[in-house]
Tab-separated table of C-alpha atoms in Angstrom:
chain	number	residue	atom	x	y	z
A	1	UNK	CA	4.066	-7.496	0.225
A	2	UNK	CA	4.727	-11.150	-0.361
A	3	UNK	CA	8.022	-13.283	0.502
A	4	UNK	CA	8.266	-14.641	-2.878
A	5	UNK	CA	10.970	-14.686	-5.593
A	6	UNK	CA	10.919	-11.447	-7.430
A	7	UNK	CA	9.278	-9.446	-4.718
A	8	UNK	CA	10.737	-7.590	-1.762
A	9	UNK	CA	9.806	-8.943	1.592
A	10	UNK	CA	9.006	-5.674	3.469
A	11	UNK	CA	6.446	-7.312	5.887
A	12	UNK	CA	6.302	-5.794	9.420
A	13	UNK	CA	8.683	-3.051	8.586
A	14	UNK	CA	8.188	0.217	10.679
A	15	UNK	CA	9.353	3.741	10.458
A	16	UNK	CA	7.259	4.678	13.623
A	17	UNK	CA	4.078	6.080	12.053
A	18	UNK	CA	1.242	7.017	14.445
A	19	UNK	CA	-1.283	4.180	15.075
A	20	UNK	CA	-4.612	5.308	13.487
A	21	UNK	CA	-6.968	2.463	13.764
A	22	UNK	CA	-6.765	-0.986	15.701
A	23	UNK	CA	-6.012	-3.746	13.474
A	24	UNK	CA	-7.469	-7.361	13.739
A	25	UNK	CA	-5.001	-9.970	14.855
A	26	UNK	CA	-3.093	-11.572	12.151
A	27	UNK	CA	-2.871	-8.300	10.073
A	28	UNK	CA	0.265	-7.673	8.173
A	29	UNK	CA	1.453	-4.151	8.420
A	30	UNK	CA	4.465	-2.563	6.761
A	31	UNK	CA	5.584	1.164	6.953
A	32	UNK	CA	8.195	2.615	4.783
A	33	UNK	CA	9.205	6.006	3.425
A	34	UNK	CA	8.772	6.901	-0.266
A	35	UNK	CA	9.660	9.968	-2.302
A	36	UNK	CA	7.134	12.714	-2.445
A	37	UNK	CA	6.122	14.091	-5.863
A	38	UNK	CA	7.033	10.987	-7.935
A	39	UNK	CA	4.648	8.241	-9.089
A	40	UNK	CA	5.232	5.180	-6.841
A	41	UNK	CA	3.935	1.780	-8.029
A	42	UNK	CA	2.782	-1.238	-5.932
A	43	UNK	CA	1.813	-4.811	-6.586
A	44	UNK	CA	-0.542	-6.799	-4.248
A	45	UNK	CA	-0.516	-10.517	-4.948
A	46	UNK	CA	-2.465	-13.076	-2.770
A	47	UNK	CA	-4.507	-16.106	-3.242
A	48	UNK	CA	-5.298	-15.368	-6.786
A	49	UNK	CA	-5.810	-11.865	-6.255
A	50	UNK	CA	-3.474	-9.621	-8.259
A	51	UNK	CA	-3.459	-5.875	-8.361
A	52	UNK	CA	-0.942	-3.355	-9.390
A	53	UNK	CA	-1.525	0.321	-8.877
A	54	UNK	CA	0.098	3.812	-8.669
A	55	UNK	CA	-0.301	7.175	-7.084
A	56	UNK	CA	1.849	10.251	-6.498
A	57	UNK	CA	2.305	11.078	-2.884
A	58	UNK	CA	2.327	14.611	-1.666
A	59	UNK	CA	5.330	16.005	0.459
A	60	UNK	CA	4.805	15.868	4.274
A	61	UNK	CA	1.727	13.341	3.886
A	62	UNK	CA	1.137	10.007	5.392
A	63	UNK	CA	-0.868	7.368	3.655
A	64	UNK	CA	-2.447	4.043	4.507
A	65	UNK	CA	-3.043	1.370	1.738
A	66	UNK	CA	-5.393	-1.386	2.603
A	67	UNK	CA	-5.649	-4.560	0.583
A	68	UNK	CA	-8.401	-6.984	0.729
A	69	UNK	CA	-7.661	-10.641	0.333
A	70	UNK	CA	-11.505	-11.440	0.075
A	71	UNK	CA	-13.310	-12.127	-3.123
A	72	UNK	CA	-13.600	-8.438	-4.095
A	73	UNK	CA	-9.653	-8.335	-4.500
A	74	UNK	CA	-9.344	-4.543	-3.792
A	75	UNK	CA	-6.718	-1.968	-2.620
A	76	UNK	CA	-7.699	1.355	-1.344
A	77	UNK	CA	-5.682	4.302	-0.224
A	78	UNK	CA	-6.291	7.320	2.148
A	79	UNK	CA	-4.088	10.191	3.146
A	80	UNK	CA	-4.050	10.170	6.918
A	81	UNK	CA	-5.000	13.373	8.787
A	82	UNK	CA	-2.971	14.917	11.605
A	83	UNK	CA	-5.602	16.285	14.195
A	84	UNK	CA	-9.379	16.367	14.007
A	85	UNK	CA	-9.662	16.293	10.192
A	86	UNK	CA	-10.882	13.207	8.510
A	87	UNK	CA	-8.582	10.954	6.393
A	88	UNK	CA	-8.979	11.722	2.656
A	89	UNK	CA	-9.493	8.973	-0.021
A	90	UNK	CA	-6.726	8.884	-2.508
A	91	UNK	CA	-7.421	7.773	-6.071
A	92	UNK	CA	-5.280	5.023	-7.383
A	93	UNK	CA	-4.291	4.415	-11.094
A	94	UNK	CA	-3.459	1.289	-12.734
A	95	UNK	CA	0.187	0.880	-12.897
A	96	UNK	CA	1.818	0.240	-16.281
A	97	UNK	CA	5.301	0.332	-14.755
A	98	UNK	CA	5.459	-3.412	-13.929
A	99	UNK	CA	3.923	-6.524	-15.374
A	100	UNK	CA	3.007	-9.695	-13.490
A	101	UNK	CA	5.307	-11.905	-15.703
A	102	UNK	CA	8.317	-9.776	-14.948
A	103	UNK	CA	8.675	-11.253	-11.533
A	104	UNK	CA	9.102	-14.880	-12.476
């Protein structure tokens, strides 16, 4: 999430999700609730890296999305587990719901 004109600044919001992994210092972490069963679109834009993607969250599930600002410019998602089960990777589709130029 970037505090720029046209983007919502949702940095460091919390809905009290459980902490799964330790994060390195300086990591920006944002938590928010989204409706289940409906496509949700996200945009990641940082230092020349631009990614737009979508997925459909399942009811009652928690997700973690990780964006890499490094040269590979990737976003990954996983469905978090509760208990001893491992987290599951979530496939992301390219979002056609928004265009880069619409934000300026």
